[in-house]
Amino acid sequence: MTTRRLVITGAGSGLGRALAIGFAGDGYDVFGAGRGEAALHETAALCLPGRFHAQPLDVSDDAATTAWIAAIEADHGPIDVVICAAAVYPRAHFLDQPTAQWDEVIRINVSGVANVCRAVLPGMLARYRGRIIVIGSLADMHPIAGASAYSVSKGAVHVLTRAIASEIDRTHFPDVMIGEYLPPATLTGMNGFGLPPEYHYPVVKALACGDALTYSGASYLPQGRMYLDPSPKSVLRNLRRRFLARRRG
Amino acid sequence: MLGFAWDRYAPDALADCDREWDVAIVGAGMGGGFAGLRLAQAGKSVLFLERGEAPFTAAGGRIGRLQRLLSDQHRIDAMRRRGRWDKRVRFHINGRHWIQPVPVGSGPGGSSAIYSAAVERYMRVDFTGEHGAGGQQGEMSNTWPIAYDDFLPYYRAVEAMLRPCGSPDPCDPDDDCVLLPPPPLSDRDVWLSDRFAAAGLTPYRVHVAVENRAGCTQCLGELCARLCKSDGASRGVIPALVNHGAKIALRCEVDRLELDGDRVVGVHARHAGNDVLVRAKTVILAAGAYISPMVLLRSTSAGHPRGAGNDRDLVGRGLMFHADQIFAVWAPRGQSTNGPVKTFASKQLYVAGGQRLGSVQALSGQVDVVHIQEYIRNMVPVTTQPVLNLAIRVVCRLVALVAAQIFAGAVLFTTKTEDYAFAENRMVPDAQSPGGVAVHYRFTDELATRARAIRVTVRQRLRAAGVRVLFLSRLRTVNFGHAAGTCRMAATPEAGVVDPAGRVWSIENLYVADASVLPTSSGMNPSLTLAACALRTADAILECERQMQPDRAQHRGPAADRVIVTDDVRAV
């Protein structure tokens, strides 16, 4: 079985758009969501024609997200990979930030990921196969001044990834995995400097479709290195699991 | 069951002596849960007294790293956290003596909350008393005091509550269970199922009471976090609490019953550090085959000096286990294993060659290091020497690591052979530890003969069908999780402890509703049958009350054949 259908949230700009262009160019069916309809159409225009399916959507809206995922699975078939790239990054001093804005950051960056995972995981578990890649950040370890809400949200996503992984039985569902990718500063709408977003495509592709995602729940840096090296105990456990893994179909 | 607010359903004041409950139920497992639900549905005030703790809440004491290696307390805490009974039982079997924990649950749902939700009916032949051990010394009757056809409505009623999935058993013409479609088998299990069919074992999908909710992680063998598994708690106790006003006192250990002549007036229990007397019009003992007889034996009074219901020295006698033999089979590599566990079973050899050989059933246990280690560890006696315990743990770990390599691709099955009841196979209070249980049991040669017969037959047939088979259990192995018959049901007080309705002979208002009433062990899992018995007992209590108060006859409780109970609790 090969990966055919991908879902990318936040596909209207930045890293999400770059990944959509990359995957569409490699012949995958990409289903992209974003809040701005015009930006999504721009992405579609940059992609290989016919490969990108745009859907205006706010991932913090649980009902709409669930309906969208259900519609994709009904109309096109099972979703193999989900990439959660939707996030907002407003700059504001903690004391000056309006409460509504703080809440919005948490809603989109954290609850948005949870909503998407909740919608796709039952299907993935039923098929015993599927991957979720969450785009995280190192902002939680070194909080950026003027972006407290963003830093908090990325720390939460970190935990959310591991928490979801811990609830998926590794023996019974060895091929349902969730992982996090931690890109360094990237030249997108969020940031005026850094790596070009296309730089991340091969790395994310290796995580999403290749062998790079070795541990469910782990976080990966661009070099394929794992961030927060797992404890020796979990290394042993994973080695044993790989060694003894039941034969998969 | 994760996050269910058990505290919200605690009784206001347990020690309130003025409060008299309609029904006090000792033990909130499969039997207690369903009896309690039926009585609460009929408007009775029901109180569950449960020794265990709310699932997922048991906390271990703080313990140092070195201490953890050396002490056994750590292991006991871990068992409690996983809903297991933390007490150990002293065994005296065929001249050997040892102490070990038994695979039995503690807490709401009891064993049913943990184990694999196989809800299988007994067969018609189990009720008729055919076969038997040939009238050996001390053999007890293996006839049910209830006709199979009279019992069937209760099977149907419990199945309607549990909603199992599976496929009908071609070997049981009476199997009319309404089954939901089971999840599809993996390619490997389809291959194995075909091989079983080729070996003439007529496989069918095990009746598993699991809802298979979206994202079901097949947690059979562990507490379910999601109310997806139908057990005594999710389909019995919780609906009774939420929808029908029942109450539950957790961490409440019952010591004995207070008798007044031939009536029970109350239950002595220890709750939150206090000794309390809970008064009730009717008491149902549903503490499991290990504990229910102990409570009866401790409940002495002037009229019943040997314990409640023990005037004829029958309480605790007639203990039966299943002779379980686990075997591994291997399918060719390269096939997908993506599918459910607890897949299929066969009753083709249930009765063969004029004797009862038993059933063959897939196990749900996963073959990984942790499970193998636990399995081995439970076979080895526990010592009080910390260093020796550590050594045993290390050795078990090493053995488990090696075994996990060998069994990496194996699928586990078990055979279950019926055990017949003998008077000298019994449970008694453990003289060496207060409150403990001691088991005196003899594995008869007759049982060994039948166990060997099914082992040889299954091995030969499967090998002829091209399957690699390896039996792992020793021949004389019994399943300590399937104890039954210690307060057996009989048509006369000379032959058993309880009457066909589950009422203790000679005590007016005391009933037993758990695996200890089962007069036969059969070759199937006991939970469905004991739940059906419990439902029947609840109906008998309601019927008895109607006869006492004929003026209130218009208030009829549900009868098994009329009412299909689907008491659902979705949002907890």
PDB file of N, CA and C in Angstrom, chain B residues 112-155:
ATOM      1  N   SER B 112     -15.184  -8.941  35.159  1.00  0.00           N
ATOM      2  CA  SER B 112     -15.714  -8.659  33.818  1.00  0.00           C
ATOM      3  C   SER B 112     -15.185  -7.331  33.283  1.00  0.00           C
ATOM      4  N   ALA B 113     -14.805  -6.408  34.182  1.00  0.00           N
ATOM      5  CA  ALA B 113     -14.284  -5.119  33.715  1.00  0.00           C
ATOM      6  C   ALA B 113     -12.908  -5.275  33.090  1.00  0.00           C
ATOM      7  N   ILE B 114     -12.226  -6.362  33.413  1.00  0.00           N
ATOM      8  CA  ILE B 114     -10.868  -6.537  32.916  1.00  0.00           C
ATOM      9  C   ILE B 114     -10.844  -7.515  31.754  1.00  0.00           C
ATOM     10  N   TYR B 115     -11.393  -8.688  31.985  1.00  0.00           N
ATOM     11  CA  TYR B 115     -11.123  -9.775  31.052  1.00  0.00           C
ATOM     12  C   TYR B 115     -11.953  -9.651  29.794  1.00  0.00           C
ATOM     13  N   SER B 116     -11.881 -10.679  28.967  1.00  0.00           N
ATOM     14  CA  SER B 116     -12.059 -10.426  27.548  1.00  0.00           C
ATOM     15  C   SER B 116     -13.477 -10.414  27.050  1.00  0.00           C
ATOM     16  N   ALA B 117     -14.458 -10.263  27.913  1.00  0.00           N
ATOM     17  CA  ALA B 117     -15.817 -10.004  27.445  1.00  0.00           C
ATOM     18  C   ALA B 117     -16.385 -11.125  26.580  1.00  0.00           C
ATOM     19  N   ALA B 118     -15.876 -12.361  26.728  1.00  0.00           N
ATOM     20  CA  ALA B 118     -16.477 -13.480  26.003  1.00  0.00           C
ATOM     21  C   ALA B 118     -17.744 -13.864  26.745  1.00  0.00           C
ATOM     22  N   VAL B 119     -18.892 -13.683  26.104  1.00  0.00           N
ATOM     23  CA  VAL B 119     -20.157 -14.019  26.752  1.00  0.00           C
ATOM     24  C   VAL B 119     -20.790 -15.194  26.009  1.00  0.00           C
ATOM     25  N   GLU B 120     -20.458 -16.378  26.484  1.00  0.00           N
ATOM     26  CA  GLU B 120     -20.875 -17.600  25.817  1.00  0.00           C
ATOM     27  C   GLU B 120     -21.893 -18.329  26.684  1.00  0.00           C
ATOM     28  N   ARG B 121     -22.906 -18.887  26.029  1.00  0.00           N
ATOM     29  CA  ARG B 121     -23.889 -19.671  26.773  1.00  0.00           C
ATOM     30  C   ARG B 121     -23.344 -21.056  27.087  1.00  0.00           C
ATOM     31  N   TYR B 122     -23.861 -21.632  28.159  1.00  0.00           N
ATOM     32  CA  TYR B 122     -23.671 -23.064  28.358  1.00  0.00           C
ATOM     33  C   TYR B 122     -24.488 -23.778  27.284  1.00  0.00           C
ATOM     34  N   MET B 123     -24.165 -25.048  27.027  1.00  0.00           N
ATOM     35  CA  MET B 123     -24.952 -25.812  26.060  1.00  0.00           C
ATOM     36  C   MET B 123     -26.066 -26.554  26.800  1.00  0.00           C
ATOM     37  N   ARG B 124     -27.033 -27.024  26.035  1.00  0.00           N
ATOM     38  CA  ARG B 124     -28.163 -27.741  26.632  1.00  0.00           C
ATOM     39  C   ARG B 124     -27.670 -28.928  27.464  1.00  0.00           C
ATOM     40  N   VAL B 125     -26.625 -29.599  26.970  1.00  0.00           N
ATOM     41  CA  VAL B 125     -26.123 -30.798  27.649  1.00  0.00           C
ATOM     42  C   VAL B 125     -25.572 -30.459  29.042  1.00  0.00           C
ATOM     43  N   ASP B 126     -25.181 -29.200  29.247  1.00  0.00           N
ATOM     44  CA  ASP B 126     -24.651 -28.811  30.551  1.00  0.00           C
ATOM     45  C   ASP B 126     -25.712 -28.836  31.646  1.00  0.00           C
ATOM     46  N   PHE B 127     -26.972 -28.752  31.235  1.00  0.00           N
ATOM     47  CA  PHE B 127     -28.035 -28.661  32.228  1.00  0.00           C
ATOM     48  C   PHE B 127     -28.590 -30.030  32.600  1.00  0.00           C
ATOM     49  N   THR B 128     -28.274 -31.064  31.822  1.00  0.00           N
ATOM     50  CA  THR B 128     -29.020 -32.313  31.949  1.00  0.00           C
ATOM     51  C   THR B 128     -28.348 -33.343  32.839  1.00  0.00           C
ATOM     52  N   GLY B 129     -27.091 -33.120  33.203  1.00  0.00           N
ATOM     53  CA  GLY B 129     -26.445 -34.063  34.096  1.00  0.00           C
ATOM     54  C   GLY B 129     -25.937 -35.321  33.428  1.00  0.00           C
ATOM     55  N   GLU B 130     -25.826 -35.308  32.105  1.00  0.00           N
ATOM     56  CA  GLU B 130     -25.210 -36.465  31.443  1.00  0.00           C
ATOM     57  C   GLU B 130     -23.714 -36.489  31.755  1.00  0.00           C
ATOM     58  N   HIS B 131     -23.075 -37.592  31.385  1.00  0.00           N
ATOM     59  CA  HIS B 131     -21.632 -37.771  31.579  1.00  0.00           C
ATOM     60  C   HIS B 131     -21.296 -37.716  33.070  1.00  0.00           C
ATOM     61  N   GLY B 132     -20.349 -36.922  33.462  1.00  0.00           N
ATOM     62  CA  GLY B 132     -19.952 -36.916  34.865  1.00  0.00           C
ATOM     63  C   GLY B 132     -18.725 -37.775  35.074  1.00  0.00           C
ATOM     64  N   ALA B 133     -18.199 -37.712  36.295  1.00  0.00           N
ATOM     65  CA  ALA B 133     -16.925 -38.375  36.576  1.00  0.00           C
ATOM     66  C   ALA B 133     -17.102 -39.852  36.923  1.00  0.00           C
ATOM     67  N   GLY B 134     -18.305 -40.361  36.746  1.00  0.00           N
ATOM     68  CA  GLY B 134     -18.504 -41.794  36.955  1.00  0.00           C
ATOM     69  C   GLY B 134     -18.705 -42.175  38.404  1.00  0.00           C
ATOM     70  N   GLY B 135     -19.348 -41.285  39.153  1.00  0.00           N
ATOM     71  CA  GLY B 135     -19.718 -41.610  40.530  1.00  0.00           C
ATOM     72  C   GLY B 135     -18.539 -41.869  41.444  1.00  0.00           C
ATOM     73  N   GLN B 136     -17.489 -41.082  41.284  1.00  0.00           N
ATOM     74  CA  GLN B 136     -16.345 -41.240  42.184  1.00  0.00           C
ATOM     75  C   GLN B 136     -16.694 -40.763  43.585  1.00  0.00           C
ATOM     76  N   GLN B 137     -15.850 -41.116  44.517  1.00  0.00           N
ATOM     77  CA  GLN B 137     -16.017 -40.720  45.911  1.00  0.00           C
ATOM     78  C   GLN B 137     -16.165 -39.198  46.028  1.00  0.00           C
ATOM     79  N   GLY B 138     -17.264 -38.753  46.656  1.00  0.00           N
ATOM     80  CA  GLY B 138     -17.431 -37.331  46.921  1.00  0.00           C
ATOM     81  C   GLY B 138     -17.933 -36.526  45.745  1.00  0.00           C
ATOM     82  N   GLU B 139     -18.261 -37.190  44.636  1.00  0.00           N
ATOM     83  CA  GLU B 139     -18.716 -36.429  43.481  1.00  0.00           C
ATOM     84  C   GLU B 139     -20.093 -35.835  43.737  1.00  0.00           C
ATOM     85  N   MET B 140     -20.274 -34.579  43.344  1.00  0.00           N
ATOM     86  CA  MET B 140     -21.559 -33.916  43.536  1.00  0.00           C
ATOM     87  C   MET B 140     -22.317 -33.899  42.218  1.00  0.00           C
ATOM     88  N   SER B 141     -23.633 -33.694  42.323  1.00  0.00           N
ATOM     89  CA  SER B 141     -24.490 -33.760  41.146  1.00  0.00           C
ATOM     90  C   SER B 141     -24.066 -32.709  40.128  1.00  0.00           C
ATOM     91  N   ASN B 142     -24.082 -33.060  38.840  1.00  0.00           N
ATOM     92  CA  ASN B 142     -23.798 -32.047  37.822  1.00  0.00           C
ATOM     93  C   ASN B 142     -25.055 -31.750  37.005  1.00  0.00           C
ATOM     94  N   THR B 143     -26.207 -31.836  37.666  1.00  0.00           N
ATOM     95  CA  THR B 143     -27.471 -31.488  37.023  1.00  0.00           C
ATOM     96  C   THR B 143     -27.914 -30.122  37.517  1.00  0.00           C
ATOM     97  N   TRP B 144     -28.408 -29.321  36.605  1.00  0.00           N
ATOM     98  CA  TRP B 144     -28.957 -28.035  37.018  1.00  0.00           C
ATOM     99  C   TRP B 144     -30.353 -28.240  37.600  1.00  0.00           C
ATOM    100  N   PRO B 145     -30.700 -27.504  38.640  1.00  0.00           N
ATOM    101  CA  PRO B 145     -32.071 -27.589  39.154  1.00  0.00           C
ATOM    102  C   PRO B 145     -33.051 -26.774  38.300  1.00  0.00           C
ATOM    103  N   ILE B 146     -32.550 -26.201  37.216  1.00  0.00           N
ATOM    104  CA  ILE B 146     -33.396 -25.415  36.319  1.00  0.00           C
ATOM    105  C   ILE B 146     -33.320 -26.072  34.948  1.00  0.00           C
ATOM    106  N   ALA B 147     -34.482 -26.140  34.264  1.00  0.00           N
ATOM    107  CA  ALA B 147     -34.465 -26.693  32.910  1.00  0.00           C
ATOM    108  C   ALA B 147     -33.855 -25.671  31.962  1.00  0.00           C
ATOM    109  N   TYR B 148     -33.131 -26.159  30.962  1.00  0.00           N
ATOM    110  CA  TYR B 148     -32.466 -25.268  30.019  1.00  0.00           C
ATOM    111  C   TYR B 148     -33.459 -24.306  29.375  1.00  0.00           C
ATOM    112  N   ASP B 149     -34.643 -24.830  29.010  1.00  0.00           N
ATOM    113  CA  ASP B 149     -35.617 -23.973  28.325  1.00  0.00           C
ATOM    114  C   ASP B 149     -36.167 -22.888  29.237  1.00  0.00           C
ATOM    115  N   ASP B 150     -36.222 -23.164  30.548  1.00  0.00           N
ATOM    116  CA  ASP B 150     -36.669 -22.125  31.477  1.00  0.00           C
ATOM    117  C   ASP B 150     -35.590 -21.060  31.673  1.00  0.00           C
ATOM    118  N   PHE B 151     -34.364 -21.459  31.420  1.00  0.00           N
ATOM    119  CA  PHE B 151     -33.239 -20.547  31.642  1.00  0.00           C
ATOM    120  C   PHE B 151     -32.974 -19.665  30.419  1.00  0.00           C
ATOM    121  N   LEU B 152     -33.369 -20.175  29.234  1.00  0.00           N
ATOM    122  CA  LEU B 152     -33.070 -19.467  27.985  1.00  0.00           C
ATOM    123  C   LEU B 152     -33.515 -18.003  27.975  1.00  0.00           C
ATOM    124  N   PRO B 153     -34.749 -17.684  28.470  1.00  0.00           N
ATOM    125  CA  PRO B 153     -35.149 -16.265  28.434  1.00  0.00           C
ATOM    126  C   PRO B 153     -34.164 -15.357  29.164  1.00  0.00           C
ATOM    127  N   TYR B 154     -33.526 -15.883  30.198  1.00  0.00           N
ATOM    128  CA  TYR B 154     -32.577 -15.058  30.947  1.00  0.00           C
ATOM    129  C   TYR B 154     -31.285 -14.871  30.162  1.00  0.00           C
ATOM    130  N   TYR B 155     -30.863 -15.919  29.438  1.00  0.00           N
ATOM    131  CA  TYR B 155     -29.731 -15.731  28.534  1.00  0.00           C
ATOM    132  C   TYR B 155     -30.040 -14.612  27.551  1.00  0.00           C
TER     133      TYR B 155
END
